[in-house]
XYZ file of N, CA, C and O in Angstrom:
880
model
N 16.649 4.673 -9.259
C 15.695 3.052 -9.024
C 16.013 1.971 -8.297
O 15.580 1.605 -7.889
N 17.153 2.026 -8.938
C 18.146 0.793 -8.208
C 18.122 0.971 -6.737
O 17.621 0.178 -5.775
N 18.171 2.201 -6.118
C 18.684 2.734 -5.203
C 17.419 2.612 -4.396
O 16.825 2.125 -2.788
N 15.827 2.945 -4.487
C 14.770 2.864 -4.430
C 14.256 1.610 -4.060
O 13.646 1.469 -3.158
N 14.898 0.366 -4.603
C 14.105 -0.404 -4.931
C 15.175 -1.248 -3.538
O 13.849 -1.944 -2.590
N 15.908 -0.551 -3.267
C 16.724 -1.025 -1.383
C 16.008 -0.882 -0.673
O 15.922 -2.074 0.744
N 15.880 0.142 -0.824
C 15.360 1.184 0.294
C 14.224 0.319 0.438
O 13.648 0.351 1.516
N 12.841 0.023 -0.586
C 11.466 -0.237 -0.328
C 11.850 -1.975 0.222
O 11.481 -2.536 1.179
N 13.137 -3.063 0.019
C 13.650 -3.842 0.605
C 14.312 -4.248 2.031
O 13.467 -5.317 3.182
N 14.917 -2.684 2.460
C 15.604 -2.765 3.704
C 13.905 -2.014 4.230
O 14.220 -2.647 5.496
N 13.489 -1.176 4.314
C 11.599 -1.786 4.744
C 10.878 -2.332 5.119
O 10.797 -2.679 5.769
N 11.447 -3.200 4.183
C 9.518 -4.900 4.139
C 10.445 -5.613 4.646
O 10.532 -6.323 5.750
N 12.274 -5.332 5.342
C 12.794 -6.682 6.030
C 13.291 -5.951 7.547
O 13.195 -6.352 8.735
N 12.988 -4.782 7.986
C 12.673 -5.069 9.202
C 11.115 -4.136 9.518
O 11.103 -4.435 10.949
N 10.406 -4.465 8.559
C 8.887 -4.974 8.417
C 8.936 -6.202 9.492
O 7.996 -6.608 10.266
N 9.591 -6.800 8.193
C 8.961 -8.660 8.835
C 9.818 -8.912 9.738
O 9.577 -9.640 10.931
N 11.060 -8.177 10.120
C 11.803 -8.696 11.531
C 11.572 -8.014 13.259
O 10.832 -8.782 13.862
N 10.404 -6.929 12.476
C 9.267 -6.769 13.626
C 8.107 -7.415 14.327
O 8.103 -7.724 15.293
N 8.158 -7.768 13.129
C 6.501 -8.730 13.022
C 7.199 -10.586 13.668
O 6.254 -10.947 14.277
N 8.104 -10.582 13.711
C 8.620 -11.419 14.118
C 9.062 -11.303 15.405
O 8.236 -12.168 16.192
N 9.484 -10.636 15.912
C 10.048 -10.851 17.259
C 8.411 -10.297 17.705
O 8.164 -10.712 19.533
N 7.617 -9.462 17.738
C 6.489 -10.008 17.717
C 5.574 -11.194 18.217
O 4.851 -11.252 19.254
N 5.259 -11.342 16.961
C 4.488 -12.661 16.716
C 5.010 -13.635 18.071
O 5.184 -14.686 18.787
N 6.299 -13.644 18.109
C 6.918 -14.966 19.044
C 7.635 -14.498 20.298
O 7.101 -15.099 21.082
N 7.961 -13.224 20.366
C 7.133 -13.184 21.980
C 6.124 -13.328 22.050
O 6.198 -13.409 23.866
N 5.048 -13.090 21.685
C 3.405 -13.151 22.313
C 3.624 -14.447 22.851
O 2.830 -14.694 24.078
N 4.207 -15.383 21.259
C 4.092 -16.422 22.350
C 4.687 -17.250 23.096
O 3.684 -17.171 23.923
N 5.611 -16.570 23.042
C 6.387 -17.747 24.247
C 6.196 -17.025 26.116
O 6.534 -17.397 26.570
N 5.353 -15.745 25.911
C 4.922 -15.366 26.967
C 3.748 -15.760 27.342
O 3.466 -15.508 28.688
N 3.259 -17.016 26.935
C 2.276 -17.471 27.859
C 0.417 -16.509 27.158
O -0.208 -17.017 27.721
N 0.335 -15.389 26.322
C -0.642 -15.073 26.717
C -1.400 -15.245 25.748
O -2.754 -14.780 25.368
N -0.118 -15.914 24.424
C -1.515 -16.144 23.122
C -2.052 -17.986 23.860
O -3.394 -17.259 23.286
N -2.016 -18.708 24.272
C -3.064 -19.246 23.920
C -3.413 -20.441 22.893
O -2.298 -20.513 22.159
N -4.277 -20.897 22.796
C -4.131 -21.989 21.402
C -3.534 -22.616 21.699
O -2.574 -23.518 22.567
N -4.027 -24.162 19.988
C -3.145 -24.884 20.581
C -1.559 -24.407 19.518
O -1.735 -23.640 19.189
N -0.844 -26.083 20.065
C 0.380 -25.768 19.495
C 1.009 -24.467 20.581
O 2.159 -24.113 19.359
N 0.815 -23.927 21.573
C 1.479 -23.564 21.552
C 2.079 -23.487 23.452
O 2.335 -24.470 23.350
N 2.390 -22.420 23.719
C 3.237 -22.968 24.749
C 4.138 -21.557 25.173
O 3.673 -20.521 24.755
N 4.684 -21.756 26.610
C 5.441 -20.716 27.112
C 6.894 -20.769 27.479
O 8.045 -22.019 27.614
N 7.839 -19.561 26.965
C 9.016 -19.166 27.473
C 10.033 -20.300 25.976
O 9.458 -20.991 25.003
N 11.015 -21.446 26.420
C 11.758 -21.878 26.431
C 10.510 -23.022 25.380
O 11.617 -23.891 24.542
N 10.034 -23.615 26.108
C 9.215 -24.979 25.906
C 9.124 -24.784 24.375
O 8.697 -26.226 23.885
N 8.720 -23.638 23.659
C 8.248 -23.399 22.532
C 8.741 -23.377 21.092
O 8.461 -23.777 19.672
N 10.159 -24.101 21.889
C 11.559 -24.352 20.752
C 11.203 -25.872 20.021
O 11.618 -25.835 19.471
N 10.778 -26.512 20.597
C 10.286 -28.031 19.791
C 9.911 -27.860 19.114
O 9.458 -29.069 18.077
N 8.686 -26.389 18.063
C 7.848 -26.886 17.315
C 8.700 -25.901 16.139
O 9.399 -24.851 16.712
N 8.609 -26.025 15.208
C 8.825 -26.068 14.016
C 8.313 -24.582 13.462
O 9.080 -23.556 12.654
N 6.943 -24.942 13.891
C 6.127 -22.886 13.324
C 7.798 -21.814 14.403
O 7.801 -20.411 13.581
N 7.725 -22.303 15.474
C 8.349 -20.957 16.173
C 10.113 -21.353 15.494
O 10.527 -20.214 15.165
N 10.298 -22.305 15.546
C 12.001 -22.368 15.073
C 11.899 -21.337 13.271
O 12.998 -20.642 13.645
N 11.423 -21.965 13.142
C 10.959 -21.673 11.167
C 11.103 -19.422 10.905
O 11.092 -18.927 10.380
N 9.704 -19.429 11.755
C 9.290 -18.606 12.319
C 11.431 -16.853 12.787
O 11.876 -15.981 12.622
N 11.871 -17.871 13.557
C 12.593 -16.912 14.384
C 14.229 -16.561 13.444
O 14.989 -15.616 13.909
N 14.352 -18.392 12.923
C 15.256 -18.203 11.320
C 15.174 -16.511 11.004
O 15.746 -16.002 10.087
N 13.697 -16.935 9.785
C 12.951 -15.839 9.564
C 13.850 -14.180 10.099
O 13.955 -13.806 9.368
N 12.981 -14.603 10.919
C 13.151 -12.358 12.032
C 15.046 -12.600 11.690
O 15.370 -11.588 11.915
N 15.516 -13.680 12.498
C 17.360 -13.332 12.188
C 17.721 -12.985 10.931
O 18.615 -12.160 10.306
N 16.523 -13.346 9.775
C 17.847 -13.685 8.157
C 17.391 -12.222 8.131
O 17.828 -11.542 7.231
N 15.782 -11.914 8.175
C 15.383 -10.618 7.694
C 16.433 -9.502 7.902
O 16.648 -8.247 7.307
N 16.950 -9.055 9.382
C 17.442 -8.463 10.092
C 19.070 -8.088 10.084
O 19.466 -6.832 9.422
N 19.244 -9.312 9.044
C 21.174 -9.807 8.540
C 20.548 -8.677 7.102
O 21.661 -8.308 6.621
N 19.511 -9.014 5.927
C 19.404 -8.498 4.753
C 18.579 -6.860 5.046
O 19.513 -6.448 4.282
N 18.920 -6.417 6.038
C 17.751 -5.682 6.210
C 19.921 -4.789 6.140
O 19.538 -2.888 5.998
N 20.138 -5.232 6.813
C 21.337 -4.667 7.060
C 22.642 -4.374 6.041
O 23.076 -3.006 5.772
N 21.890 -5.153 5.437
C 23.026 -5.206 3.729
C 22.187 -4.240 3.293
O 23.071 -3.477 2.929
N 21.113 -4.497 3.483
C 20.524 -2.867 2.246
C 21.197 -2.032 2.689
O 21.068 -1.465 2.297
N 20.865 -1.380 4.264
C 21.197 -0.191 4.918
C 23.421 -0.132 3.813
O 22.651 1.030 3.681
N 23.687 -0.914 4.014
C 25.139 -0.692 3.426
C 25.826 -0.570 2.834
O 25.887 0.058 2.254
N 24.343 -1.066 1.081
C 24.238 -0.554 -0.033
C 23.204 0.791 -0.017
O 24.479 1.435 -1.098
N 23.158 1.320 0.138
C 22.183 2.922 0.597
C 22.635 3.061 1.302
O 22.914 4.629 0.754
N 23.906 3.309 1.734
C 24.720 4.335 2.312
C 26.085 4.789 1.875
O 27.188 4.590 1.811
N 26.282 3.827 -0.096
C 27.410 3.608 0.034
C 28.520 2.510 0.907
O 30.041 2.562 0.381
N 28.410 1.850 1.419
C 29.611 0.562 2.119
C 29.581 -0.233 1.886
O 30.885 -0.929 1.743
N 28.554 -0.583 1.110
C 28.909 -1.826 0.019
C 28.038 -1.909 -1.750
O 27.051 -1.161 -1.002
N 28.280 -2.692 -2.269
C 27.768 -2.067 -3.723
C 26.987 -3.403 -3.991
O 25.892 -2.719 -4.624
N 27.083 -4.350 -3.411
C 25.657 -5.189 -4.158
C 25.702 -6.068 -2.189
O 26.800 -6.239 -1.565
N 24.158 -6.603 -2.341
C 24.357 -7.566 -1.671
C 24.909 -8.874 -1.622
O 24.969 -9.345 -2.746
N 25.908 -10.097 -0.545
C 26.392 -10.848 -1.144
C 25.537 -11.989 -1.415
O 24.410 -12.229 -0.511
N 26.063 -12.605 -2.271
C 24.825 -14.294 -2.053
C 24.577 -14.624 -0.887
O 23.635 -15.671 -1.338
N 26.096 -14.429 -0.263
C 25.301 -15.528 1.612
C 24.102 -15.321 1.791
O 23.489 -16.435 2.118
N 23.965 -13.625 1.744
C 22.432 -12.995 2.397
C 21.313 -13.608 2.130
O 20.683 -13.896 2.259
N 21.183 -13.568 0.193
C 20.305 -14.108 -0.517
C 20.281 -15.578 -0.458
O 18.605 -16.175 -0.539
N 21.871 -16.110 0.313
C 21.049 -17.377 0.173
C 19.816 -17.380 1.703
O 18.926 -18.226 1.933
N 20.870 -17.178 2.228
C 20.178 -16.939 3.817
C 18.171 -16.780 3.810
O 18.538 -17.602 4.622
N 18.527 -15.641 3.446
C 16.632 -15.736 3.208
C 16.098 -16.012 2.440
O 14.947 -16.726 2.893
N 16.992 -17.182 1.159
C 15.688 -17.858 0.409
C 15.843 -19.121 1.269
O 14.357 -19.915 1.789
N 16.445 -19.766 2.099
C 16.300 -21.022 3.207
C 15.264 -20.463 4.333
O 14.695 -21.579 4.705
N 15.127 -19.032 4.277
C 14.353 -18.237 5.979
C 13.174 -19.144 5.395
O 11.922 -19.138 6.418
N 13.224 -18.402 4.269
C 11.202 -17.712 3.077
C 10.958 -19.049 3.036
O 9.409 -19.632 3.196
N 11.917 -20.663 3.250
C 11.446 -21.617 1.819
C 10.380 -22.421 3.629
O 9.930 -23.168 3.898
N 11.807 -22.202 4.621
C 11.310 -22.618 5.781
C 10.189 -22.768 6.421
O 8.903 -22.527 6.701
N 9.379 -20.684 6.294
C 8.436 -20.630 6.749
C 7.282 -20.925 6.310
O 6.506 -20.960 6.857
N 7.549 -20.914 4.524
C 6.787 -21.306 3.076
C 6.429 -22.461 3.741
O 4.516 -23.574 4.408
N 7.312 -23.547 4.124
C 6.742 -25.417 4.729
C 5.919 -25.080 5.508
O 5.309 -25.543 6.068
N 5.746 -24.238 6.558
C 5.185 -24.482 7.906
C 3.780 -23.748 7.450
O 2.746 -24.911 8.432
N 3.496 -23.318 7.038
C 2.450 -22.906 6.488
C 1.778 -23.165 5.669
O 0.509 -23.859 5.699
N 2.671 -24.433 4.649
C 2.200 -25.401 3.962
C 1.804 -26.431 4.371
O 0.063 -27.367 4.521
N 2.564 -27.069 5.831
C 2.132 -28.031 6.483
C 1.121 -27.750 7.008
O -0.444 -28.454 7.493
N 0.434 -26.376 7.796
C -0.145 -25.933 8.291
C -1.069 -25.958 7.986
O -2.758 -26.449 8.484
N -2.114 -25.584 6.758
C -2.890 -25.813 5.859
C -3.506 -26.596 5.393
O -4.641 -26.372 5.470
N -2.390 -27.737 5.173
C -3.440 -28.394 3.632
C -3.333 -29.566 4.896
O -3.084 -30.773 4.814
N -2.152 -29.756 5.714
C -2.018 -31.016 7.195
C -2.872 -31.267 8.571
O -3.588 -31.739 8.800
N -2.312 -30.294 9.494
C -2.415 -29.733 10.143
C -4.180 -29.354 10.167
O -4.973 -29.790 11.449
N -4.758 -28.125 9.209
C -5.619 -27.836 9.741
C -7.074 -28.838 9.460
O -7.633 -29.159 9.920
N -6.552 -29.932 8.666
C -7.310 -30.634 8.182
C -7.799 -31.943 9.699
O -8.606 -32.536 9.695
N -6.167 -32.121 9.681
C -6.435 -32.571 10.411
C -6.581 -32.115 12.453
O -8.041 -33.420 12.938
N -5.981 -31.210 12.707
C -6.917 -30.927 14.365
C -8.265 -30.178 13.943
O -8.696 -29.936 15.411
N -8.448 -29.949 12.610
C -9.610 -28.795 13.427
C -10.870 -30.000 12.617
O -11.800 -28.925 13.906
N -10.816 -31.363 12.967
C -11.915 -32.009 13.061
C -11.920 -31.757 14.682
O -12.865 -32.079 14.884
N -10.982 -31.740 15.289
C -10.551 -32.402 16.957
C -10.845 -30.083 17.716
O -11.632 -30.677 18.803
N -10.060 -29.994 17.246
C -9.752 -28.619 18.175
C -10.675 -27.361 17.279
O -11.348 -26.227 18.039
N -11.452 -27.277 16.831
C -12.405 -26.567 15.805
C -10.945 -26.064 14.451
O -9.949 -25.976 14.728
N -11.719 -26.189 13.136
C -11.263 -25.256 12.417
C -10.462 -24.004 12.628
O -12.160 -23.068 12.683
N -9.604 -22.911 12.037
C -8.964 -21.957 12.405
C -8.983 -22.235 13.426
O -7.753 -20.694 13.891
N -8.401 -22.955 14.555
C -7.572 -22.989 16.041
C -6.326 -22.441 15.183
O -5.868 -21.904 16.344
N -5.565 -22.922 14.537
C -4.354 -23.382 13.724
C -4.159 -21.709 14.111
O -2.992 -21.279 13.610
N -5.021 -21.282 13.783
C -4.884 -19.780 13.459
C -5.218 -18.203 13.993
O -5.321 -17.425 13.716
N -5.345 -19.164 15.593
C -5.551 -17.636 16.367
C -4.908 -16.681 17.140
O -3.443 -18.265 16.904
N -4.792 -16.777 17.468
C -4.393 -15.380 18.345
C -2.907 -15.382 17.662
O -2.370 -14.623 16.398
N -1.464 -15.712 18.628
C -0.069 -15.393 17.957
C 0.300 -16.364 16.614
O 0.696 -15.970 15.361
N -0.707 -17.259 16.924
C -0.136 -18.610 15.339
C -1.246 -18.180 13.760
O -0.764 -18.408 13.196
N -2.082 -17.220 14.501
C -2.070 -16.505 12.579
C -0.907 -15.630 12.077
O -1.199 -15.799 11.233
N -0.101 -14.846 13.230
C 0.758 -14.446 12.596
C 2.130 -15.803 12.175
O 2.077 -15.493 11.120
N 2.573 -16.264 12.921
C 3.140 -17.743 12.778
C 3.041 -18.710 11.526
O 3.646 -19.036 10.895
N 1.797 -18.785 11.419
C 1.129 -19.989 10.736
C 1.359 -19.543 9.406
O 0.906 -19.936 8.393
N 0.777 -18.296 8.925
C -0.236 -17.714 7.783
C 0.654 -16.430 7.800
O 1.445 -16.056 6.667
N 0.497 -15.022 8.314
C 0.800 -13.498 7.786
C 1.940 -13.297 7.672
O 2.418 -12.839 6.964
N 3.329 -14.143 8.605
C 4.330 -13.537 8.736
C 4.864 -14.323 7.191
O 5.883 -14.195 6.578
N 4.527 -15.219 7.555
C 5.489 -16.426 6.287
C 4.402 -15.816 4.756
O 5.352 -15.332 3.642
N 3.493 -15.432 4.081
C 3.290 -14.748 3.366
C 3.893 -12.904 3.013
O 3.569 -12.604 2.096
N 4.104 -12.447 4.577
C 5.217 -11.816 4.205
C 5.943 -11.708 3.325
O 7.349 -10.802 2.740
N 7.033 -12.760 3.885
C 8.004 -13.111 3.398
C 8.183 -13.935 2.201
O 9.298 -12.980 1.375
N 7.484 -14.422 1.950
C 7.015 -15.033 0.095
C 6.796 -13.288 -0.351
O 7.397 -13.616 -1.219
N 6.270 -12.590 -0.196
C 5.730 -10.934 -0.852
C 7.629 -10.396 -0.725
O 7.246 -10.435 -2.034
N 8.013 -10.641 -0.170
C 9.354 -9.372 0.280
C 10.696 -10.417 -1.153
O 10.711 -9.985 -1.625
N 9.881 -11.784 -1.144
C 10.873 -12.411 -1.579
C 11.107 -11.953 -2.894
O 12.148 -12.235 -3.756
N 10.021 -12.239 -3.504
C 9.644 -12.591 -4.854
C 9.620 -10.748 -5.402
O 9.855 -9.875 -6.118
N 8.846 -9.703 -4.200
C 9.073 -7.965 -4.343
C 10.236 -7.451 -4.468
O 10.975 -6.810 -5.410
N 11.442 -8.018 -3.518
C 12.528 -6.997 -3.422
C 13.661 -8.034 -3.964
O 14.683 -7.255 -3.581
N 13.778 -8.836 -3.721
C 14.745 -9.945 -3.372
C 15.240 -11.330 -4.489
O 15.512 -12.265 -4.240
N 14.455 -10.347 -5.630
C 14.544 -11.130 -6.973
C 16.341 -10.717 -7.496
O 16.047 -9.922 -7.348
N 16.444 -11.871 -7.507
C 18.445 -12.127 -8.224
C 19.258 -13.024 -8.751
O 17.942 -14.171 -8.984
N 19.718 -12.478 -9.866
C 20.635 -13.790 -10.528
C 21.750 -14.228 -9.230
O 23.385 -14.608 -10.068
N 21.991 -13.716 -8.458
C 23.333 -14.045 -7.747
C 23.110 -15.998 -7.421
O 24.551 -15.750 -6.565
N 22.309 -16.707 -7.426
C 22.494 -18.060 -6.464
C 21.539 -18.686 -7.976
O 21.325 -18.086 -9.390
N 22.122 -19.764 -7.961
C 22.226 -20.744 -8.760
C 21.671 -21.850 -8.341
O 20.991 -22.900 -7.108
N 20.972 -23.195 -9.973
C 20.028 -24.389 -8.648
C 21.052 -25.073 -8.012
O 20.579 -25.164 -7.539
N 22.837 -24.704 -7.416
C 23.156 -25.407 -6.945
C 22.509 -25.005 -4.741
O 22.742 -25.689 -4.666
N 22.702 -24.121 -5.551
C 22.007 -23.523 -3.894
C 20.492 -23.667 -3.527
O 20.513 -23.209 -1.881
N 19.588 -24.193 -4.382
C 18.565 -24.921 -3.875
C 18.684 -26.207 -2.368
O 17.954 -25.495 -1.088
N 19.431 -26.818 -2.575
C 19.836 -28.073 -1.995
C 19.616 -27.132 -0.561
O 19.960 -27.845 0.729
N 21.093 -26.959 -0.539
C 21.485 -26.413 0.974
C 20.595 -25.884 1.345
O 20.127 -25.086 3.064
N 19.621 -24.756 0.984
C 18.557 -23.469 1.392
C 17.703 -24.792 2.445
O 16.977 -23.845 2.854
N 17.468 -25.655 1.924
C 16.493 -26.768 2.468
C 17.413 -27.009 3.923
O 16.849 -27.765 4.611
N 18.189 -26.670 4.315
C 19.135 -27.284 5.520
C 17.844 -27.084 6.371
O 18.110 -28.770 7.717
N 18.635 -26.323 6.770
C 17.154 -26.185 8.359
C 16.204 -26.746 8.707
O 15.794 -27.707 9.438
N 15.414 -27.314 7.547
C 14.092 -27.904 7.191
C 13.864 -29.158 7.754
O 13.284 -29.981 8.195
N 15.076 -29.596 6.519
C 15.994 -31.339 7.148
C 15.456 -31.140 8.282
O 15.955 -32.797 8.803
N 16.832 -30.514 8.647
C 17.748 -31.228 9.679
C 16.552 -31.820 11.311
O 16.370 -31.518 12.000
N 15.180 -30.507 10.856
C 14.019 -30.300 11.929
C 13.224 -31.681 11.726
O 12.649 -32.064 12.944
N 13.481 -32.458 10.540
C 12.413 -33.558 10.061
C 13.372 -34.432 11.238
O 12.549 -35.363 11.509
N 14.370 -34.340 11.102
C 15.679 -35.669 11.343
C 14.706 -35.379 12.792
O 15.234 -36.259 13.700
N 15.869 -34.970 13.282
C 15.334 -33.803 15.050
C 13.689 -35.105 15.092
O 13.491 -35.742 16.521
N 12.411 -34.399 14.672
C 11.333 -34.931 14.862
C 11.394 -36.313 14.679
O 10.645 -37.794 15.865
N 11.651 -37.196 13.479
C 12.101 -38.550 13.885
C 12.411 -39.086 14.857
O 11.999 -40.417 15.362
N 13.707 -38.915 15.203
C 14.433 -38.973 15.890
C 14.057 -38.549 17.529
O 13.697 -39.451 18.466
N 13.411 -37.849 17.593
C 12.504 -37.703 18.808
C 11.683 -38.061 19.448
O 10.805 -39.186 20.413
N 10.495 -38.551 18.057
C 9.656 -40.152 17.914
C 10.313 -41.253 18.553
O 9.512 -41.589 19.412
N 11.198 -41.652 18.646
C 11.731 -42.607 17.478
C 12.462 -43.517 18.866
O 12.126 -44.357 19.833
N 12.692 -41.979 20.044
C 13.339 -41.912 20.775
C 11.775 -42.318 22.587
O 12.349 -42.599 23.540
N 11.280 -42.124 21.979
C 9.998 -41.639 23.359
C 8.985 -42.442 22.742
O 7.972 -42.471 22.915
N 9.600 -44.256 21.794
C 8.775 -45.695 21.682
C 9.097 -46.242 22.981
O 9.573 -46.615 22.940
N 7.387 -47.179 23.243
C 8.371 -47.922 23.830
C 7.088 -49.004 23.146
O 6.177 -48.802 23.433
N 7.376 -50.654 23.285
C 7.044 -51.602 22.487
C 5.664 -51.175 21.004
O 5.056 -51.893 21.202
N 6.993 -50.149 20.161
C 6.145 -49.716 19.430
C 5.480 -48.727 19.624
O 4.401 -48.664 18.604
N 5.058 -48.107 20.828
C 3.343 -46.978 20.835
C 4.638 -46.154 21.761
O 4.712 -45.602 21.891
N 4.105 -44.766 20.815
C 4.783 -43.925 21.089
C 4.450 -42.638 21.918
O 2.678 -42.791 22.418
N 5.048 -42.555 23.303
C 4.377 -41.662 24.036
C 3.819 -40.710 24.191
O 4.030 -40.241 23.511
N 2.797 -40.264 24.738
C 2.255 -39.045 23.954
C 2.648 -37.423 24.739
O 3.866 -37.609 25.574
N 2.395 -36.697 23.273
C 3.013 -35.441 23.484
C 4.134 -35.712 23.015
O 5.241 -34.044 22.903
N 4.895 -36.746 22.361
C 6.233 -36.891 21.132
C 5.903 -36.448 19.960
O 6.681 -36.484 19.097
N 4.356 -36.956 19.848
C 4.632 -36.664 18.043
C 3.429 -35.712 18.215
O 1.797 -35.758 17.931
N 3.700 -34.359 18.551
C 3.092 -33.426 18.612
C 1.996 -32.739 17.233
O 1.022 -31.952 17.136
N 2.542 -32.792 16.191
C 1.873 -32.879 15.171
C 1.373 -33.982 13.768
O 0.202 -32.996 13.538
N 1.270 -35.077 15.037
C 0.780 -35.985 14.626
C 0.819 -37.016 13.251
O 0.294 -37.702 12.176
N 2.081 -36.451 13.228
C 3.070 -37.204 11.604
C 2.664 -38.819 11.935
O 3.186 -39.561 10.988
N 2.704 -39.484 12.530
C 3.167 -40.952 13.272
C 1.704 -42.081 14.057
O 1.795 -41.482 14.701
N 0.518 -40.786 13.125
C -0.967 -41.574 13.175
C -0.828 -42.465 13.005
O -1.804 -43.687 13.996
N -0.389 -43.211 11.934
C 0.261 -45.186 11.661
C 0.759 -45.404 12.459
O 1.101 -46.762 11.333
N 2.344 -45.273 13.781
C 2.531 -45.874 13.852
C 3.750 -45.340 13.556
O 4.073 -44.814 12.687
N 4.424 -46.225 13.599
C 6.118 -45.811 13.762
C 6.481 -46.274 12.057
O 7.472 -45.229 11.214
N 5.568 -47.100 10.663
C 6.347 -46.816 10.229
C 6.015 -45.607 9.157
O 6.154 -44.758 7.573
N 5.345 -44.959 9.997
C 4.997 -43.404 9.233
C 6.773 -42.611 8.842
O 6.632 -41.453 7.938
N 7.533 -43.324 9.331
C 8.736 -42.923 9.457
C 9.747 -42.203 8.002
O 9.888 -41.815 7.504
N 8.939 -43.874 7.518
C 8.839 -43.759 6.012
C 8.859 -42.861 4.583
O 9.158 -42.814 3.408
N 7.508 -42.228 5.515
C 6.775 -41.735 4.896
C 7.432 -39.773 5.573
O 7.378 -39.214 4.790
N 7.209 -39.727 6.627
C 8.019 -38.367 6.999
C 9.060 -37.365 6.210
O 8.810 -36.905 6.654
N 9.759 -38.784 6.787
C 11.311 -37.615 6.600
C 10.938 -37.625 4.658
O 11.771 -36.099 4.732
N 10.773 -38.393 4.298
C 11.036 -38.268 2.985
C 10.474 -36.970 2.133
O 10.441 -35.952 1.245
N 8.999 -36.908 3.175
C 8.122 -35.891 2.644
C 8.588 -34.655 3.500
O 8.013 -34.339 1.677
N 9.265 -34.437 4.736
C 9.821 -33.224 4.292
C 10.778 -32.909 3.826
O 11.020 -32.110 2.874
N 11.287 -33.737 3.170
C 13.311 -33.764 2.432
C 12.195 -32.896 1.080
O 12.696 -32.342 0.112
N 11.378 -33.518 0.230
C 10.755 -33.106 -1.630
C 10.049 -31.824 -1.023
O 10.221 -31.651 -2.165
N 8.983 -31.993 -0.107
C 8.281 -30.474 -0.163
C 9.652 -29.414 0.643
O 9.169 -28.702 -0.452
N 10.310 -28.855 0.936
C 11.521 -28.392 1.823
C 11.880 -28.260 -0.136
O 12.310 -27.212 0.240
N 12.039 -28.868 -0.561
C 13.209 -28.922 -1.725
C 12.320 -28.324 -2.864
O 12.749 -27.294 -3.206
N 10.918 -28.533 -2.692
C 10.093 -28.246 -3.769
C 9.823 -26.473 -3.527
O 10.063 -25.390 -4.725
N 9.962 -26.414 -2.042
C 9.309 -24.615 -2.365
C 10.749 -23.987 -1.726
O 9.996 -23.184 -2.964
N 11.914 -24.274 -2.145
C 12.908 -23.763 -2.558
C 13.189 -23.832 -3.781
O 13.544 -22.318 -4.059
N 12.658 -24.524 -3.896
C 13.043 -24.406 -5.985
C 12.199 -22.763 -6.117
O 12.527 -22.625 -7.447
N 11.219 -23.854 -5.565
C 10.233 -22.011 -6.752
C 10.415 -21.212 -6.252
O 10.373 -20.513 -7.398
N 10.913 -21.002 -5.210
C 10.755 -19.655 -4.386
C 12.300 -18.868 -5.449
O 12.237 -17.961 -5.969
N 13.426 -20.168 -6.481
C 14.715 -18.686 -6.799
C 14.144 -19.534 -7.571
O 14.848 -18.378 -8.126
N 12.670 -20.339 -7.921
C 12.746 -20.030 -9.932
C 12.054 -18.312 -9.961
O 12.708 -18.039 -10.794
N 10.659 -18.257 -8.977
C 10.745 -17.128 -8.942
C 12.040 -15.971 -9.362
O 11.338 -14.885 -9.391
N 12.119 -16.338 -8.216
C 13.160 -14.962 -7.919
C 14.335 -14.781 -8.966
O 14.810 -13.036 -9.393
N 14.827 -16.003 -10.009
C 15.202 -15.737 -11.752
C 14.311 -15.107 -12.108
O 14.627 -14.468 -13.383
N 13.100 -15.659 -12.327
C 11.543 -14.965 -13.470
C 11.718 -13.594 -13.606
O 12.190 -12.690 -14.456
N 11.913 -13.103 -12.285
C 11.449 -11.780 -11.460
C 12.874 -10.829 -11.984
O 11.906 -9.791 -10.896
N 13.374 -11.320 -11.598
C 14.735 -10.450 -11.120
C 15.257 -9.159 -12.118
O 14.464 -9.073 -13.373
């Protein structure tokens, strides 16, 4: 039964890896189009891309560890791998939640509703995060992590939030943000929004990580 569970987790993580490879490549190729898109390495400024690449790497590493357990080369998957997967799953979940509850209402009025779920963004903003959440709940429920691991799991999201705020502040003149540097519109009400943006990301990232952690514990 346990081997069957590990095997299913291995397959799920391989599928996640392939989904990320497909959707990120589609975006970076320039063939995707749509808003919040770009070509090549320029798309790395978007947390959407960063979090999805992170998930792809985490899924691949987890699949490798699943395979080692399946073949008897390792008895257990290390807790560090579960922490990595929790962190990546939380990151893409934050991407999905911000898109659904903030970007879609604010940008949808301008570019058309559901525009953020067009082309490769359908995968990056919605399908990949949902697949990651399902994989975490169904196959990676474990008791190897503790509540002390929740904060470290939020680190990538918090680092991006810090980068975003610094990038905006660096490209501000006379209190006005230069065009193109507040690409998510978090500073629509001016620089004073920084007192909301950074703490908001901190709280959201922590809440998402904690909920995923608790689900993993409850459904172990």
